[in-house]
Short mmCIF file of C-alpha atoms in Angstrom, two decimals:
data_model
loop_
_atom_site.label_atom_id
_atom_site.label_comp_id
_atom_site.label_asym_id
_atom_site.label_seq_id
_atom_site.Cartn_x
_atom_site.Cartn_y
_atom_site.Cartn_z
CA UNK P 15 33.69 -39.28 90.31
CA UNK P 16 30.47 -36.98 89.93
CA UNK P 17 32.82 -34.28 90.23
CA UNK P 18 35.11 -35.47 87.25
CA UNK P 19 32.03 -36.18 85.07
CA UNK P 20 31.20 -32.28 85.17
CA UNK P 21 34.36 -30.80 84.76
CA UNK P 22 35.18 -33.09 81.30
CA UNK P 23 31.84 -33.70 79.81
CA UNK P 24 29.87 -30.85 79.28
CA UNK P 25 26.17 -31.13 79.25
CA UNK P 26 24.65 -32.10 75.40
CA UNK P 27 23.40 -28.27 75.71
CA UNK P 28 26.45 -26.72 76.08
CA UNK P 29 28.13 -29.03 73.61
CA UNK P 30 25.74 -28.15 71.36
CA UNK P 31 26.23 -23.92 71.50
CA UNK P 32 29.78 -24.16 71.49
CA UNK P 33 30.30 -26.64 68.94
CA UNK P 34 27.55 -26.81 66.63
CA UNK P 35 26.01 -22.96 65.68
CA UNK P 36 22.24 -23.43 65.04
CA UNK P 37 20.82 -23.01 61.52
CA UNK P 38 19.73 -19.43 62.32
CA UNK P 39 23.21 -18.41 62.83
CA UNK P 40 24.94 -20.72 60.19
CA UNK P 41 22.57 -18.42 57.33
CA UNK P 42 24.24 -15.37 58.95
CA UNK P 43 27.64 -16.07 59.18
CA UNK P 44 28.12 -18.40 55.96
CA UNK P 45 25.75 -17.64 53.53
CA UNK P 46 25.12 -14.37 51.78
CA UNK P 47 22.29 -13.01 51.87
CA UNK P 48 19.84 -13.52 48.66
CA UNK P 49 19.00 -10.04 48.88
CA UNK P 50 22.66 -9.36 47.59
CA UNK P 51 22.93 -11.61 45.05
CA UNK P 52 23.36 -10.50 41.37
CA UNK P 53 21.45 -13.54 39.56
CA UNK P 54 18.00 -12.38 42.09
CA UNK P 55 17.00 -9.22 40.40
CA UNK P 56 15.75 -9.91 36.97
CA UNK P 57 16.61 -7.60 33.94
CA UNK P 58 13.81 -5.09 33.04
CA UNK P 59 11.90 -5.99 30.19
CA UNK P 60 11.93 -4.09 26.82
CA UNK P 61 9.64 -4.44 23.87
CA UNK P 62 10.73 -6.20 20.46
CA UNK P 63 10.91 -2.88 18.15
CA UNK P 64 9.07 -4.75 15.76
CA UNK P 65 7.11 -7.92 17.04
CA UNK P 66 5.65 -5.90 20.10
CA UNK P 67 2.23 -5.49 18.59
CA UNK P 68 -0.50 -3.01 19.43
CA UNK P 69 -3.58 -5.56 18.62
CA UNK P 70 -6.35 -3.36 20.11
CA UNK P 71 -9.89 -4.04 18.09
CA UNK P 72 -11.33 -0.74 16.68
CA UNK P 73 -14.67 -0.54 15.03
CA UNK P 74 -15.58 1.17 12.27
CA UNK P 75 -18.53 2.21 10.79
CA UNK P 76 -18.70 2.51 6.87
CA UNK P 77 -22.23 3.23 5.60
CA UNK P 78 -24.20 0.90 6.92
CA UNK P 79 -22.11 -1.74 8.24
CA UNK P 80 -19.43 -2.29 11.18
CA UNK P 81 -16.47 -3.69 10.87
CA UNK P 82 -14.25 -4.40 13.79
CA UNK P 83 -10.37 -5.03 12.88
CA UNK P 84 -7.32 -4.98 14.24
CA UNK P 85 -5.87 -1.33 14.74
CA UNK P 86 -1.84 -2.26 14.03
CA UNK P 87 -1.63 -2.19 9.93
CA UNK P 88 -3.79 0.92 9.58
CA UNK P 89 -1.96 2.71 12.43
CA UNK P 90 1.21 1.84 10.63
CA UNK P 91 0.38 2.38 7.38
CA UNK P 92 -1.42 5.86 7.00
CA UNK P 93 -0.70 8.77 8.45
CA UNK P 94 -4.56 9.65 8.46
CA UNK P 95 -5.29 6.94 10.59
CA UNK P 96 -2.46 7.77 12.87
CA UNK P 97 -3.72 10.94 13.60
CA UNK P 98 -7.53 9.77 13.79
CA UNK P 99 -6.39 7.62 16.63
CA UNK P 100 -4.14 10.07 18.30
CA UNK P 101 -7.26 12.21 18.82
CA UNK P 102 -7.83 12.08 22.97
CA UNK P 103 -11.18 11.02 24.22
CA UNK P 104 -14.08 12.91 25.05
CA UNK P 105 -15.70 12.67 28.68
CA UNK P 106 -17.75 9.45 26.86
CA UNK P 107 -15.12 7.38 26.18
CA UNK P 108 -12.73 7.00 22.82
CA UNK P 109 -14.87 6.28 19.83
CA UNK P 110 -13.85 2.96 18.25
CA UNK P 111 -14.42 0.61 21.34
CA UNK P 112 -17.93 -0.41 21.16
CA UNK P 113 -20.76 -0.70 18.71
CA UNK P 114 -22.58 2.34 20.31
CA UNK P 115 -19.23 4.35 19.46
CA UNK P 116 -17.99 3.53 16.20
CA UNK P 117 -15.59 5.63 14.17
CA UNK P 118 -17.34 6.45 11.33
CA UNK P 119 -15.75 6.92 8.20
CA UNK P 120 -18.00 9.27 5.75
CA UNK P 121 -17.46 8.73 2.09
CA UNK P 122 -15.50 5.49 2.31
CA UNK P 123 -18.22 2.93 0.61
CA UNK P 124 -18.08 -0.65 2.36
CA UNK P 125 -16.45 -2.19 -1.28
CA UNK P 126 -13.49 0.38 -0.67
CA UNK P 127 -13.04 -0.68 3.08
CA UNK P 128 -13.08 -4.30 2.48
CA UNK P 129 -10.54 -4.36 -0.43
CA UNK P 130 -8.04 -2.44 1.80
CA UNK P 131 -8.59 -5.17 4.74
CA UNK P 132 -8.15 -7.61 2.25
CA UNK P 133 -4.24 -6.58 1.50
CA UNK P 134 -3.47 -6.70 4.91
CA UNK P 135 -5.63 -9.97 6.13
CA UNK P 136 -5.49 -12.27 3.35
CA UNK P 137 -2.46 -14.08 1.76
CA UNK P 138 -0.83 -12.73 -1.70
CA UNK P 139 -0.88 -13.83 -5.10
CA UNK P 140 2.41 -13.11 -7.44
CA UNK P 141 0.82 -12.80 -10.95
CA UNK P 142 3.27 -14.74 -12.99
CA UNK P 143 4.35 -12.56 -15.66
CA UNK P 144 4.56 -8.87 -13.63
CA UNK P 145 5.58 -10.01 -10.14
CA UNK P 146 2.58 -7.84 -8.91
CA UNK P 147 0.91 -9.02 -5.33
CA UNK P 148 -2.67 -8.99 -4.83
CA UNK P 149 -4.73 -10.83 -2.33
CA UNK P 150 -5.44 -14.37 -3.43
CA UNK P 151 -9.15 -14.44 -3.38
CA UNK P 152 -9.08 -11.63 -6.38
CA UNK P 153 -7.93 -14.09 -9.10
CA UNK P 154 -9.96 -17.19 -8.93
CA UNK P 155 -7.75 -19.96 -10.50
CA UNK P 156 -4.60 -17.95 -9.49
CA UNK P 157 -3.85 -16.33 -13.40
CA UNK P 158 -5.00 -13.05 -14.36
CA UNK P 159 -4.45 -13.90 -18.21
CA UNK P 160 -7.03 -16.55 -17.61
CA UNK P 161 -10.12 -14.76 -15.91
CA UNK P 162 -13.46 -14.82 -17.27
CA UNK P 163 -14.62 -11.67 -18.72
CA UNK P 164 -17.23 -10.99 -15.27
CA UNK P 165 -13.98 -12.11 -13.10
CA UNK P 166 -11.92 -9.62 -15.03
CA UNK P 167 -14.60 -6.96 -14.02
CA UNK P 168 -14.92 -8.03 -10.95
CA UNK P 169 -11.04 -7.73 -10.31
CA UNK P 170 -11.01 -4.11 -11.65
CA UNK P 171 -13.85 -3.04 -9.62
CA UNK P 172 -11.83 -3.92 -6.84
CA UNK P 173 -8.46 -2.50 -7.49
CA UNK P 174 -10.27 1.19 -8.38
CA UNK P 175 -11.54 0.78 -4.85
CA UNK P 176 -8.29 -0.26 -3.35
CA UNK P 177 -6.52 2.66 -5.45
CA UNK P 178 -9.71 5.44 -4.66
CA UNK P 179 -9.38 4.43 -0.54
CA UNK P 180 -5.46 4.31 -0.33
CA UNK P 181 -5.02 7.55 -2.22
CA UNK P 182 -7.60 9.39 -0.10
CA UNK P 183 -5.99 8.10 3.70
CA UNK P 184 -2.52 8.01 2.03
CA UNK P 185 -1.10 4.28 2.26
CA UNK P 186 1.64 5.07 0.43
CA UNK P 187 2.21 1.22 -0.10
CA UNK P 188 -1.02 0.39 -0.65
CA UNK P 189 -1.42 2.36 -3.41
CA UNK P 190 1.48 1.96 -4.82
CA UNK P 191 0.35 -1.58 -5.60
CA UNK P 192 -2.98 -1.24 -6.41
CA UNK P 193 -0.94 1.55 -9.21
CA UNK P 194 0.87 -1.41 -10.66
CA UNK P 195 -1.83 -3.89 -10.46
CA UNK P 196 -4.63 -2.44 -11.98
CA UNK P 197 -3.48 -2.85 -15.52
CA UNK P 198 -3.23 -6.20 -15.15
CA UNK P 199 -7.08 -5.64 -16.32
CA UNK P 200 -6.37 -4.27 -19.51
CA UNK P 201 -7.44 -0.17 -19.05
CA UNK P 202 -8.32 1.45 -22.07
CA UNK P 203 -6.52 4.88 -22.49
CA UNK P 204 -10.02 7.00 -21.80
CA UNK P 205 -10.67 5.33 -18.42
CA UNK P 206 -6.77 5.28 -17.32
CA UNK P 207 -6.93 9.04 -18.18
CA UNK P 208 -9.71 9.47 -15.88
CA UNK P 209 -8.42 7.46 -12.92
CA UNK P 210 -5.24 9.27 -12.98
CA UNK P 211 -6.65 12.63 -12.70
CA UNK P 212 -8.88 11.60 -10.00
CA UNK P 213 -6.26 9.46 -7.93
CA UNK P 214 -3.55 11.49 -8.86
CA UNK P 215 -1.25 9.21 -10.78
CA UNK P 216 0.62 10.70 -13.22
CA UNK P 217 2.85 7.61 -14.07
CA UNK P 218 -0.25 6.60 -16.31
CA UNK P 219 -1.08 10.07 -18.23
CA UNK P 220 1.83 10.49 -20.76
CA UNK P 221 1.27 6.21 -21.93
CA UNK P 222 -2.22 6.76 -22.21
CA UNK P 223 -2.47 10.47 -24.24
CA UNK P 224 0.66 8.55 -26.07
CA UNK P 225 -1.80 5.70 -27.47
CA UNK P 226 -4.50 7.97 -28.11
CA UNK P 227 -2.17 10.40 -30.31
CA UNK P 228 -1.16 7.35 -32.13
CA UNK P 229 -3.89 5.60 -31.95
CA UNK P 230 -5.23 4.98 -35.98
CA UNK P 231 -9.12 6.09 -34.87
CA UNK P 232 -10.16 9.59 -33.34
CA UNK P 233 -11.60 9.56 -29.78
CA UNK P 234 -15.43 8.86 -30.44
CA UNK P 235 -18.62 11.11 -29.05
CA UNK P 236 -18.21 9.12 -25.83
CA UNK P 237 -14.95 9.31 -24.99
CA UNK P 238 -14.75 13.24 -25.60
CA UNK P 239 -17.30 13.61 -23.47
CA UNK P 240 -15.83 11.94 -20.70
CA UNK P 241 -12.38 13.41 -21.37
CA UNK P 242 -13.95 17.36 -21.85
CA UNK P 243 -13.90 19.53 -24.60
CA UNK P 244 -10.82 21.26 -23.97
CA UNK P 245 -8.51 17.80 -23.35
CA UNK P 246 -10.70 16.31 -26.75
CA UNK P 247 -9.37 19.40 -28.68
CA UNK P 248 -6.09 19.14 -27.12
CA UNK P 249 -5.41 15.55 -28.40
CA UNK P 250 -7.14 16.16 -31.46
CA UNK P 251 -4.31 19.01 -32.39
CA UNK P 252 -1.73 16.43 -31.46
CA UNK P 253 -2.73 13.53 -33.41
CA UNK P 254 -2.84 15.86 -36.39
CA UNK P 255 0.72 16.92 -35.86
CA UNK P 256 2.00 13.57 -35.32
CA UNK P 257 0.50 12.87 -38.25
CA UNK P 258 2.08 15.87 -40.25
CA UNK P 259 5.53 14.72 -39.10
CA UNK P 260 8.76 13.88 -41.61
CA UNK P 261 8.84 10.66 -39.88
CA UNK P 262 4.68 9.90 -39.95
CA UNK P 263 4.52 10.92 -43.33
CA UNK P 264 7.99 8.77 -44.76
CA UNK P 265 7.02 5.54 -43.19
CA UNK P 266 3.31 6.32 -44.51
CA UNK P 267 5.33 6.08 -48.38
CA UNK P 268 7.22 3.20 -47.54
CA UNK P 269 4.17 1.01 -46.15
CA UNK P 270 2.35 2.40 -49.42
CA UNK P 271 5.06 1.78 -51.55
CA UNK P 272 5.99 -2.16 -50.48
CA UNK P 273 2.32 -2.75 -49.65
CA UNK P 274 2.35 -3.45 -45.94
CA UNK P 275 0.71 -2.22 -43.56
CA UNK P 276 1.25 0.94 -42.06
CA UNK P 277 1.50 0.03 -38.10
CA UNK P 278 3.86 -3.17 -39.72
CA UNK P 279 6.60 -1.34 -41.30
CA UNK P 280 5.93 1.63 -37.81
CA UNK P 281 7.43 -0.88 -35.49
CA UNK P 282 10.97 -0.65 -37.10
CA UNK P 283 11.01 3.18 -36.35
CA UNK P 284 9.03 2.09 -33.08
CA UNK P 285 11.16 4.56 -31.18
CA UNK P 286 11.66 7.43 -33.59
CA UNK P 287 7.53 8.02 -33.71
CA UNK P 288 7.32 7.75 -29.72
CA UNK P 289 9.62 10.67 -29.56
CA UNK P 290 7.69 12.24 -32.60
CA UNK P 291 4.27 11.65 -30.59
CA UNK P 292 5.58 12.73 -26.87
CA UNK P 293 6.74 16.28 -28.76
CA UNK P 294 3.28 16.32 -30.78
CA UNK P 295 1.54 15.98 -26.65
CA UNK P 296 4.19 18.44 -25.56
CA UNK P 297 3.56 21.37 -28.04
CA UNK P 298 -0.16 21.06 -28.33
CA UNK P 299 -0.73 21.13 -24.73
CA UNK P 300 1.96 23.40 -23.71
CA UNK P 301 2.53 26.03 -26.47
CA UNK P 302 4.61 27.82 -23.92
CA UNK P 303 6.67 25.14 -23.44
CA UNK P 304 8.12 22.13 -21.94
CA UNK P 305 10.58 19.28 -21.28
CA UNK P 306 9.77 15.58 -22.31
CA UNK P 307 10.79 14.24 -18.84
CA UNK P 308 7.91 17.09 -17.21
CA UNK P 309 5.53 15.92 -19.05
CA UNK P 310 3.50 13.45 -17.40
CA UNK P 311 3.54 16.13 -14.21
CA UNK P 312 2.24 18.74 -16.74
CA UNK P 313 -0.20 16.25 -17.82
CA UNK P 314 -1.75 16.13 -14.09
CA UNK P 315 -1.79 19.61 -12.78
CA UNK P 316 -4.28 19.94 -16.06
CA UNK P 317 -6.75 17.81 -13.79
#
């Protein structure tokens, strides 16, 4: 019988190897390995290429003061900036990262600075009748047309900042809408004259020589000497051959003879005189020559 109970039954140890594997070797021999396994090795990551932003502070010095903004919209937006940053380090450290090491920015004035931060930190207002964006805390009461004459002022200072810093570090953008803002403020043709040259924007030069050809008053002591005794002669012999013109001089009789006024019975000829004033800007400035659609270039390189 102990004999019999060997040879049939095998011990619960040897059952247990020949029948059961252990967990060890049940991994090996049934499972894969993880190691192997398509779903365990994680795609590599990639950057949005365009909400993957570079929000490293930089700080600025302007004048007196410090300013310490984000370095993303002016990296993006000006060329001048991008290469001011590209700029390696010296042995001290890159300039920008503490107070001790500010980048200073010589002949930007703190007014200029801040309106340009402005456009890119604060929300936009649409004026109404133009479609033209400017930050929100420039129009108090949200309309242009309603501003207070100081408001008005203060509005313009503003923009000629915006316009004199984004023409200077080229933001293209910038400028561009500081260009369509500013007369929103109501620019008299003296002052846009002078803005142009000095920003370079010669969209505004023909319009404004335009209304002070046709204008019904000469420019005054002041305004010549702002505008220089050449330009003041220049638009001096062009108002008086505008004024000399077959077209000037006919709707000058008719006014006279049905007793209107002059500037009344002008708007129905409206766009025979603008083409009589551009040629009376075109010949008395270039006597050599020119084309009505060079014009307003002509008009800057005069600057």
């Amino acid at each position: 019988p102990a004999q019999s109970v060997v040879s049939i039954a095998p011990s619960p140890a040897q059952s247990a190897v020949s029948i059961a594997p252990s967990p060890a070797q049940s991994v090996i021999s049934f499972s894969p390995s993880l190691a192997h396994s398509p779903l365990s090795i994680p795609p590599p990551l990639q950057n949005h290429p365009k909400y993957f932003f570079d929000d490293e502070l930089v700080i600025f010095k302007v004048e007196g003061t410090l300013f310490r903004v984000h370095k993303h919209f002016l990296n993006k937006e000006s060329e001048a900036f991008q290469s001011m940053f590209f700029h390696p380090p010296d042995a001290a450290g890159p300039d920008g990262r503490s107070a001790d090491r500010p980048i200073v920015l010589p002949d930007v004035k703190v007014l200029e600075f801040e309106a340009l931060l402005d456009v890119f930190y604060e929300s936009t207002y649409c004026d109404k009748e133009t479609g033209v964006g400017i930050p929100s805390t420039w129009v108090p009461g949200g309309n242009t047309s309603e501003l207070e004459d100081y408001e008005r002022s203060q509005l313009r200072e503003k923009l000629e900042a915006l316009l004199s810093v984004a023409n200077r570090f080229n933001f293209e953008k910038v400028k561009s809408l500081a260009v369509k803002a500013l007369p929103l403020v109501a620019l008299d043709p003296v002052d846009t004259i002078l803005l142009a040259r000095q920003h370079e924007v010669a969209s505004w030069l023909e319009p404004a020589y335009l209304k002070l050809c046709r204008r019904s008053t000469p420019l005054n002591p002041m305004e010549a000497r702002q505008l220089g005794l050449e330009v003041t002669t220049l638009i001096a012999q062009a108002r008086e051959r505008y004024r000399e013109s077959d077209e000037y001089v006919e709707i000058k009789r008719v006014s006279k003879v049905n007793g209107v006024p002059f500037e009344t019975t002008a708007k129905e000829s409206e766009k025979a005189l603008s083409i009589v004033a551009r040629n009376a800007i075109g010949s008395a400035f270039f006597p050599g020559g020119y084309r009505l659609q060079d014009i307003a270039l002509n008009l800057l390189s005069l600057n």
